[in-house]
mmCIF file of C-alpha atoms in Angstrom:
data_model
loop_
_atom_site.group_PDB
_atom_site.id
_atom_site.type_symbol
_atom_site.label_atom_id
_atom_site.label_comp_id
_atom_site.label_asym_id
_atom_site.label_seq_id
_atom_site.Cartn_x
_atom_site.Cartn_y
_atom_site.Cartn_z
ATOM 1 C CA UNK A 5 -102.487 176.480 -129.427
ATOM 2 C CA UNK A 6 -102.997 179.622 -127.727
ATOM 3 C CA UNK A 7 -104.124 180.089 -123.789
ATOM 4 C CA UNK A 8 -107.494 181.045 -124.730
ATOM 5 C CA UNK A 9 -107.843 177.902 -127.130
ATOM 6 C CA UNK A 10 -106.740 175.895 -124.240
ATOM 7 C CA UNK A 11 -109.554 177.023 -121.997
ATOM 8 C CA UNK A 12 -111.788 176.345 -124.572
ATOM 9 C CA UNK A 13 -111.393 172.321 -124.589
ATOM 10 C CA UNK A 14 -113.776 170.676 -122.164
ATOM 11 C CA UNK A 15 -112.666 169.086 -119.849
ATOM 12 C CA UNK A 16 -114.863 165.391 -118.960
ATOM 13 C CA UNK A 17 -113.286 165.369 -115.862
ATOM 14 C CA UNK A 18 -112.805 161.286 -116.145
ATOM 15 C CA UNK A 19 -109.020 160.992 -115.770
ATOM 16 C CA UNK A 20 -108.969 158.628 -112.773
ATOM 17 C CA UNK A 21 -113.139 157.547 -112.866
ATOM 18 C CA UNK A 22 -113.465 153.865 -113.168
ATOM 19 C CA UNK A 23 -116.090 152.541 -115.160
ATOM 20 C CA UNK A 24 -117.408 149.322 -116.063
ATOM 21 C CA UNK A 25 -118.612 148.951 -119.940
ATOM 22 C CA UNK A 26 -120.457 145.508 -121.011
ATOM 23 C CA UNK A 27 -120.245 144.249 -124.327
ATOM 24 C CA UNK A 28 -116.953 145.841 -124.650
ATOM 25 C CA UNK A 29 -115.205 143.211 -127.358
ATOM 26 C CA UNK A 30 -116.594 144.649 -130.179
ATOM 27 C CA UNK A 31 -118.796 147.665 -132.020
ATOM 28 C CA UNK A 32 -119.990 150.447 -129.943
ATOM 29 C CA UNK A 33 -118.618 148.584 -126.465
ATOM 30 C CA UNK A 34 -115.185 148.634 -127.658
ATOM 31 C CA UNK A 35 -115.074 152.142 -129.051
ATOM 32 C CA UNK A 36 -116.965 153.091 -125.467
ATOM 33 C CA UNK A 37 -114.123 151.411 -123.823
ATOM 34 C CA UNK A 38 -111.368 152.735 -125.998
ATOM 35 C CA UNK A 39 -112.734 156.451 -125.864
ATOM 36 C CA UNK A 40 -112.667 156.345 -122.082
ATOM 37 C CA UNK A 41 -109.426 154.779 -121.849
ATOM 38 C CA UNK A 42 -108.289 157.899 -124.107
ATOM 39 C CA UNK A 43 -109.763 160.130 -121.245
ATOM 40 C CA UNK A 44 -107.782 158.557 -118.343
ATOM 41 C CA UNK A 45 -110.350 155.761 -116.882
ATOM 42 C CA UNK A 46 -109.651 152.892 -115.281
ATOM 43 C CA UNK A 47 -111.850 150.411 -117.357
ATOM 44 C CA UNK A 48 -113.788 146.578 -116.133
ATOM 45 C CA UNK A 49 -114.069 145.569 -119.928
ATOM 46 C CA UNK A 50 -116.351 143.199 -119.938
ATOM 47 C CA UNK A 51 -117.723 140.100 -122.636
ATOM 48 C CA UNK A 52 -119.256 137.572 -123.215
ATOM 49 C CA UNK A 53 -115.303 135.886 -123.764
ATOM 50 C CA UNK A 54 -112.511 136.254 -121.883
ATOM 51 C CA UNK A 55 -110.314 136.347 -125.263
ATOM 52 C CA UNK A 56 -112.076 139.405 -126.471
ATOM 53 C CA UNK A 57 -112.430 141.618 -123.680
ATOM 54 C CA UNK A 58 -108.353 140.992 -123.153
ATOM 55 C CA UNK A 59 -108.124 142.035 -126.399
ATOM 56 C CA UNK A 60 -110.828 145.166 -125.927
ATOM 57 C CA UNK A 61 -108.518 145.578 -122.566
ATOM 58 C CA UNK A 62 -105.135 145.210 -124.113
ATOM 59 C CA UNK A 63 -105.415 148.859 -126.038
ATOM 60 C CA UNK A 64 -107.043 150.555 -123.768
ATOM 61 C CA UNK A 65 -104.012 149.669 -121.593
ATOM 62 C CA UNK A 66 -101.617 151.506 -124.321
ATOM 63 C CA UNK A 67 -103.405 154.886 -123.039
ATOM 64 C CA UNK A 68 -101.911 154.545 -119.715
ATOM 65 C CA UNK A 69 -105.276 153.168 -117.636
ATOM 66 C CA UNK A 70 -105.668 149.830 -115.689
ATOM 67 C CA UNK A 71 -108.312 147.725 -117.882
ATOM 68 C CA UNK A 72 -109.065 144.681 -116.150
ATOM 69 C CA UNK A 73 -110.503 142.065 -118.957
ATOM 70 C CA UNK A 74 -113.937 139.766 -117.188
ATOM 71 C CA UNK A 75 -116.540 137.099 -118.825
ATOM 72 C CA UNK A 76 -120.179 136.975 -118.150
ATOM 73 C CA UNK A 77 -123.002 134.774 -119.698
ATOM 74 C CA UNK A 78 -125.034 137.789 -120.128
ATOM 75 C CA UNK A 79 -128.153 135.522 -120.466
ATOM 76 C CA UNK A 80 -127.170 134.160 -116.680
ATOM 77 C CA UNK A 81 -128.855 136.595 -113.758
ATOM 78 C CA UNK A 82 -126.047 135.220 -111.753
ATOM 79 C CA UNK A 83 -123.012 135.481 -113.841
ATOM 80 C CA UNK A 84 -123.984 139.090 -114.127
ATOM 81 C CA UNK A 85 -123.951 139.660 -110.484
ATOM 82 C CA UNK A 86 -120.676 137.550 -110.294
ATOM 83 C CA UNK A 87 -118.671 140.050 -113.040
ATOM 84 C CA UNK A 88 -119.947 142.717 -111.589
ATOM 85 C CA UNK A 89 -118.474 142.052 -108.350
ATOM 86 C CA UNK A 90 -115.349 140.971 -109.643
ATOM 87 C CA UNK A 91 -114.925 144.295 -111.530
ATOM 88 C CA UNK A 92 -116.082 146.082 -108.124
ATOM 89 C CA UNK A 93 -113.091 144.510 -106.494
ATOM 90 C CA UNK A 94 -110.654 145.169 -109.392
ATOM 91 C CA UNK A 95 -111.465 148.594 -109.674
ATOM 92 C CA UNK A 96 -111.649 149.620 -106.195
ATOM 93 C CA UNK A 97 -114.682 151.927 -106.763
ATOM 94 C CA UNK A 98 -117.381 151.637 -109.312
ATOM 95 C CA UNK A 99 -118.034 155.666 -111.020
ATOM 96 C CA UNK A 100 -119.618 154.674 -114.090
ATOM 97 C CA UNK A 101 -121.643 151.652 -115.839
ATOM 98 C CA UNK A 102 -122.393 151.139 -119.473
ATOM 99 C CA UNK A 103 -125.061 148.743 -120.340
ATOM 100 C CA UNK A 104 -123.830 147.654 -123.778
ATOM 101 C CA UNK A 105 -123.978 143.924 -123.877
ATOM 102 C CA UNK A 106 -127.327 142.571 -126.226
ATOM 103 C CA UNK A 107 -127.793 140.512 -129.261
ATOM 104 C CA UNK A 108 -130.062 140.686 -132.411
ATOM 105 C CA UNK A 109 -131.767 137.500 -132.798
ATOM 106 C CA UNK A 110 -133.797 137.223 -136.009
ATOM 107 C CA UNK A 111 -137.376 136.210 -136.552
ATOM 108 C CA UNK A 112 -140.731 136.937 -137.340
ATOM 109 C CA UNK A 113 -143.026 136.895 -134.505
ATOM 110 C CA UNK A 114 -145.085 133.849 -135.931
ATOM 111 C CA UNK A 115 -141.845 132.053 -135.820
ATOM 112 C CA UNK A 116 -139.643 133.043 -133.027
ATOM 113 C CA UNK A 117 -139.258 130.260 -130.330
ATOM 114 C CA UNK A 118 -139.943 131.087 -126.737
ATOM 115 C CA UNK A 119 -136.406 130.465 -126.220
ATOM 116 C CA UNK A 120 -135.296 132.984 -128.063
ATOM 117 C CA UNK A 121 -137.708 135.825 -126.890
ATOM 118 C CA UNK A 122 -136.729 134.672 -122.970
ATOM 119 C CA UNK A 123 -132.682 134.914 -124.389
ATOM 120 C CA UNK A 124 -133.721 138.545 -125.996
ATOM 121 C CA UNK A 125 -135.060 139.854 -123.309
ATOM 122 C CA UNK A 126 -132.673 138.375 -120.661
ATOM 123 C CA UNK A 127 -129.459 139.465 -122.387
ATOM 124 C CA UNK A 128 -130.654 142.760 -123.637
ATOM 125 C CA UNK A 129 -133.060 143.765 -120.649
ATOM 126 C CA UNK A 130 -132.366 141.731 -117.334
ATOM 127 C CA UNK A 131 -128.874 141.556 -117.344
ATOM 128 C CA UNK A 132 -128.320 145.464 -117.808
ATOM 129 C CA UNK A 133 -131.278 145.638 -115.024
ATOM 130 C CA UNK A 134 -129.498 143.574 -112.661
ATOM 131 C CA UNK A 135 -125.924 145.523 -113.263
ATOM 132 C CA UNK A 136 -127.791 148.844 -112.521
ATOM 133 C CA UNK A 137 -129.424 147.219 -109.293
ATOM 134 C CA UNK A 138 -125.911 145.706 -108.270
ATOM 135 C CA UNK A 139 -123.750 149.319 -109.251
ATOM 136 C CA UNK A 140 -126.369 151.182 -107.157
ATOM 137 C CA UNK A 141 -126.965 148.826 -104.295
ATOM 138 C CA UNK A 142 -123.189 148.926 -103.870
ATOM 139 C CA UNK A 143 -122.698 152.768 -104.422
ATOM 140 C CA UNK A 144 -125.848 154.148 -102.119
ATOM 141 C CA UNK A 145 -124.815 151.464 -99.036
ATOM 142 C CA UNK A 146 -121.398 153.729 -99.394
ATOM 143 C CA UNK A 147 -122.514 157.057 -100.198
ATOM 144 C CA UNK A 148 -121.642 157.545 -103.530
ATOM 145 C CA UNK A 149 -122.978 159.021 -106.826
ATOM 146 C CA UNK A 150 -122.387 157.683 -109.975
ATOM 147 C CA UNK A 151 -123.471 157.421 -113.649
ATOM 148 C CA UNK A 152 -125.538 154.415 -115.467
ATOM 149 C CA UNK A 153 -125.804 154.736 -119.016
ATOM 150 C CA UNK A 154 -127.984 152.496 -121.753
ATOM 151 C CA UNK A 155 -127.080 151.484 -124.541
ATOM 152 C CA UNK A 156 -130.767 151.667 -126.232
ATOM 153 C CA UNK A 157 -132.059 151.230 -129.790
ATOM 154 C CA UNK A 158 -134.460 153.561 -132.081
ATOM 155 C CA UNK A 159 -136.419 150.336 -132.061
ATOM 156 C CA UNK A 160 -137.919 151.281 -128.442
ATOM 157 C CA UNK A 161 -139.670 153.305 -130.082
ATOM 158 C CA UNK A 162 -140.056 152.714 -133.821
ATOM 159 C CA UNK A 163 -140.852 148.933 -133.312
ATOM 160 C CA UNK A 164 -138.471 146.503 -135.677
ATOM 161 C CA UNK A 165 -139.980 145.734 -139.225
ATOM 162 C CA UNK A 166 -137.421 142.822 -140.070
ATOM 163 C CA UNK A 167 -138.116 140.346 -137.832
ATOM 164 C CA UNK A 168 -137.209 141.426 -134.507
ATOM 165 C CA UNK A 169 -140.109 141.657 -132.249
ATOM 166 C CA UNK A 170 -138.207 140.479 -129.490
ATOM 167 C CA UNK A 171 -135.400 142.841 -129.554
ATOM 168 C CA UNK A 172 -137.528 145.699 -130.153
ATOM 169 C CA UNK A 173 -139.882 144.473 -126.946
ATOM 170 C CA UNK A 174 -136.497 144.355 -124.906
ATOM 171 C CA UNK A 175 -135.639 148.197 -125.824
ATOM 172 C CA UNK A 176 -139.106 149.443 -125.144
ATOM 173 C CA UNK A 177 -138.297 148.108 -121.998
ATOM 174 C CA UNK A 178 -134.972 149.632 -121.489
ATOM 175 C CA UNK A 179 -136.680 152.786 -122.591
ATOM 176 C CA UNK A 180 -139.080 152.609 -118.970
ATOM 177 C CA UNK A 181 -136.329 151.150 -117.023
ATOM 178 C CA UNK A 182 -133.738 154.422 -117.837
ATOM 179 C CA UNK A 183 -137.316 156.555 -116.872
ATOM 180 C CA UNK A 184 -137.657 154.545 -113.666
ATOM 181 C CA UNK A 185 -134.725 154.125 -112.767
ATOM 182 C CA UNK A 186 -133.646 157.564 -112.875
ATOM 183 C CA UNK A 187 -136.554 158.914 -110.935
ATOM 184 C CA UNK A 188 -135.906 156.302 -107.704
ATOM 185 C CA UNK A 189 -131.354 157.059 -108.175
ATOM 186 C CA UNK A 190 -130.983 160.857 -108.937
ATOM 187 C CA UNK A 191 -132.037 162.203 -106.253
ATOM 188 C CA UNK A 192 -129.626 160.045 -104.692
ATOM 189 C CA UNK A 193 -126.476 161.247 -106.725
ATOM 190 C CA UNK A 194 -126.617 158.653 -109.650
ATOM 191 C CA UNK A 195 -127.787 159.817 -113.092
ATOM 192 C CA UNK A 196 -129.318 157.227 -115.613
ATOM 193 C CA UNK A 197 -129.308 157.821 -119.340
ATOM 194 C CA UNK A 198 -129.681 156.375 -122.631
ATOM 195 C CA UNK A 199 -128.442 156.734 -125.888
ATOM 196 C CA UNK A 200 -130.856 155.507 -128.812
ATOM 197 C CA UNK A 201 -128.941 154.034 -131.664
ATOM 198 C CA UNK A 202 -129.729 153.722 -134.929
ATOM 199 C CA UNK A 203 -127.814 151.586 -137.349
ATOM 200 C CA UNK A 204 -124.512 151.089 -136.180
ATOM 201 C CA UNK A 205 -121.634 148.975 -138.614
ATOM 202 C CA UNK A 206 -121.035 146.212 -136.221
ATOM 203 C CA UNK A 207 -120.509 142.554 -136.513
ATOM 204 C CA UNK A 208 -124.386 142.565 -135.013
ATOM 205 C CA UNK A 209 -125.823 143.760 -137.464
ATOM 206 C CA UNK A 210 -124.051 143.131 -140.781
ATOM 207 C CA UNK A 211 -126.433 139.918 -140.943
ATOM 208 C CA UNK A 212 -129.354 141.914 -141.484
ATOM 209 C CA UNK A 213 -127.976 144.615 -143.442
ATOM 210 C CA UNK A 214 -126.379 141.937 -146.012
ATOM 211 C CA UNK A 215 -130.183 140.308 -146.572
ATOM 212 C CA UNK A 216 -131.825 144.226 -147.180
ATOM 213 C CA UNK A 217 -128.903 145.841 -148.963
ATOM 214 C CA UNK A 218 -129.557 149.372 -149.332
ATOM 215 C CA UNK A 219 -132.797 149.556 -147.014
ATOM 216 C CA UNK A 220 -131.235 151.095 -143.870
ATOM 217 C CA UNK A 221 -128.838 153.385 -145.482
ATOM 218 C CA UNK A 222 -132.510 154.639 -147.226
ATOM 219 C CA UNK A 223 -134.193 155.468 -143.543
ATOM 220 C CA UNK A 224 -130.889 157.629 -142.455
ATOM 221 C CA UNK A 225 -131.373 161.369 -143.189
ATOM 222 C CA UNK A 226 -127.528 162.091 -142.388
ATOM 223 C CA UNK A 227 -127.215 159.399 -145.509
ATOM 224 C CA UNK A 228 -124.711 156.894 -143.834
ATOM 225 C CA UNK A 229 -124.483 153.864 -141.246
ATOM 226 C CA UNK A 230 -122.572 154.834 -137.675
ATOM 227 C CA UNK A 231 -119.673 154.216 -137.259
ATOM 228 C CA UNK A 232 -119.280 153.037 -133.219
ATOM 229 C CA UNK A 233 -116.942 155.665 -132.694
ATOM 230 C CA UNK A 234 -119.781 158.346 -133.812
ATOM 231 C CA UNK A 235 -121.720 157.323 -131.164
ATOM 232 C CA UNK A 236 -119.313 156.152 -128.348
ATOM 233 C CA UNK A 237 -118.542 159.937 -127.984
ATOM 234 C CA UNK A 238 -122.190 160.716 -126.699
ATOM 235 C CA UNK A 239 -122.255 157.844 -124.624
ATOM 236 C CA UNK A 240 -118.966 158.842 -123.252
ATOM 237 C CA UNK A 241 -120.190 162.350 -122.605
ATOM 238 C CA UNK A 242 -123.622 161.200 -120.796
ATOM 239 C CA UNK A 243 -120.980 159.266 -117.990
ATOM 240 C CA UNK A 244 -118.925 162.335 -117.639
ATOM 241 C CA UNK A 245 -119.102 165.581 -115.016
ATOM 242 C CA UNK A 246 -120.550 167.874 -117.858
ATOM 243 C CA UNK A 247 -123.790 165.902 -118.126
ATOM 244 C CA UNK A 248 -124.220 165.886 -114.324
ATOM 245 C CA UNK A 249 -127.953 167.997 -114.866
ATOM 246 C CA UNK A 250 -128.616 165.013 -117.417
ATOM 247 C CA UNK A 251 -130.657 162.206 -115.910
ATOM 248 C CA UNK A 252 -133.915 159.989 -117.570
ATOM 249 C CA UNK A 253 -133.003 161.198 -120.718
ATOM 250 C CA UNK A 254 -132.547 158.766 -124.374
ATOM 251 C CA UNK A 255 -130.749 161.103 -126.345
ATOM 252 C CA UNK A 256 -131.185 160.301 -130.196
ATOM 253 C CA UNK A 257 -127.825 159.437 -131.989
ATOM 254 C CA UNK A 258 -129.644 157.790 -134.853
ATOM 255 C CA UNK A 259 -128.414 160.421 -137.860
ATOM 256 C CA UNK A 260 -132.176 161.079 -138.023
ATOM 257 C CA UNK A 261 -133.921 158.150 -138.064
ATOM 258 C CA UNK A 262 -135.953 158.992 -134.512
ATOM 259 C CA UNK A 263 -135.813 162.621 -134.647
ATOM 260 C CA UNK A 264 -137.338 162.373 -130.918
#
């Protein structure tokens, strides 16, 4: 490669950022993990098992970073504010946090149980909530910036029309809370973002896919499901120097299917 083809890479500038990624044993959190890890950051990889995340934590490990594997009960306000902590004090610093972690509960709304809208929107809304409240509490008290990035869903906006009221109800909200949230933190040196997904080949949703075969694949313009590494480079790019001007923003990555 030439000079001149050199200059023309960009440059993240992540090598030595630490960030903490949720959901990270599987899908989009593990490629997230893995395609920092490739860029030089220290990594909190974080699940809802310890045996996965160690997994998640043992590759990203071959690239040369620390990756510290941790266990929440996502659905538990206070094992959230636990990991987090725990990954504060493993990593040192905290640069970057990726809201990944949600499930994908199926039901239609005359049938789903209370239990499992309160589980919906607790996994999939609160618990990203209170990581954001804990990574900027903890970063503004010491005077530094950072970068909060959601992992949201073309259902914020779309509305789910297989049976999942509830999990489109918790993306609407992550839709307002990356708004909100970005308006009280920027001007304070920490950007919020979002990435809206669309269908994504993932142990989450092969469920529903199996019981519509063909339907999804129909509603994609580009023609194909994600794969997680398709979209874990956006979401990579949103926590990195290059998107610093970037802040209340859900980009689409949905091959189409949002076009917003």
């Amino acid at each position: 490669m030439t000079e001149a083809g050199k200059e023309a890479i960009m440059d993240l500038q992540l090598k030595g950022k630490r960030a903490i990624v949720t959901g990270a044993s599987r899908g989009v959190g593990r490629a997230v993990a893995l395609a920092l890890a490739k860029e030089g950051t220290d990594l909190g990889v974080v699940a809802g098992h310890l045996d996965g995340a160690a997994q998640t934590a043992a590759v990203c490990e071959a690239f040369g970073v620390r990756a510290v594997p941790l266990a929440a009960d996502f659905a538990d306000v206070s094992s959230v504010t636990a990991v987090m902590e725990q990954a504060r004090v493993a990593l040192g610093e905290m640069d970057i946090l990726i809201n990944n972690a949600g499930i994908f509960l199926q039901g239609w709304c005359q049938d789903i149980t209370l239990d499992d809208w309160q589980r919906t929107l607790d996994v999939n809304l609160t618990a990203a909530f209170r990581a954001s409240q804990y990574f900027a509490k903890v970063n503004l008290t010491a005077g530094r910036g950072g970068r909060i990035v959601n992992v949201n869903s073309q259902a914020a906006f779309h509305g789910s029309t297989t049976g999942h009221v509830h999990y489109a109800a918790s993306k609407a909200g992550m839709a307002a809370m990356t708004v909100s949230m970005a308006r009280e933190l920027s001007p304070k040196g920490i950007t919020v973002n979002a990435v809206a997904l669309g269908i994504v080949e993932t142990d989450m949703i092969a469920a529903s896919m199996a019981a519509h075969p063909g339907y999804y694949e129909s509603r994609i313009p580009v023609g194909h499901v994600a794969k997680p590494e398709e979209v874990a480079d956006v979401i990579v790019f949103l926590a990195s120097q290059p998107a610093a001007y970037m802040t209340g923003a859900t980009v689409d990555v949905t091959g189409g299917m949002l076009m917003r």
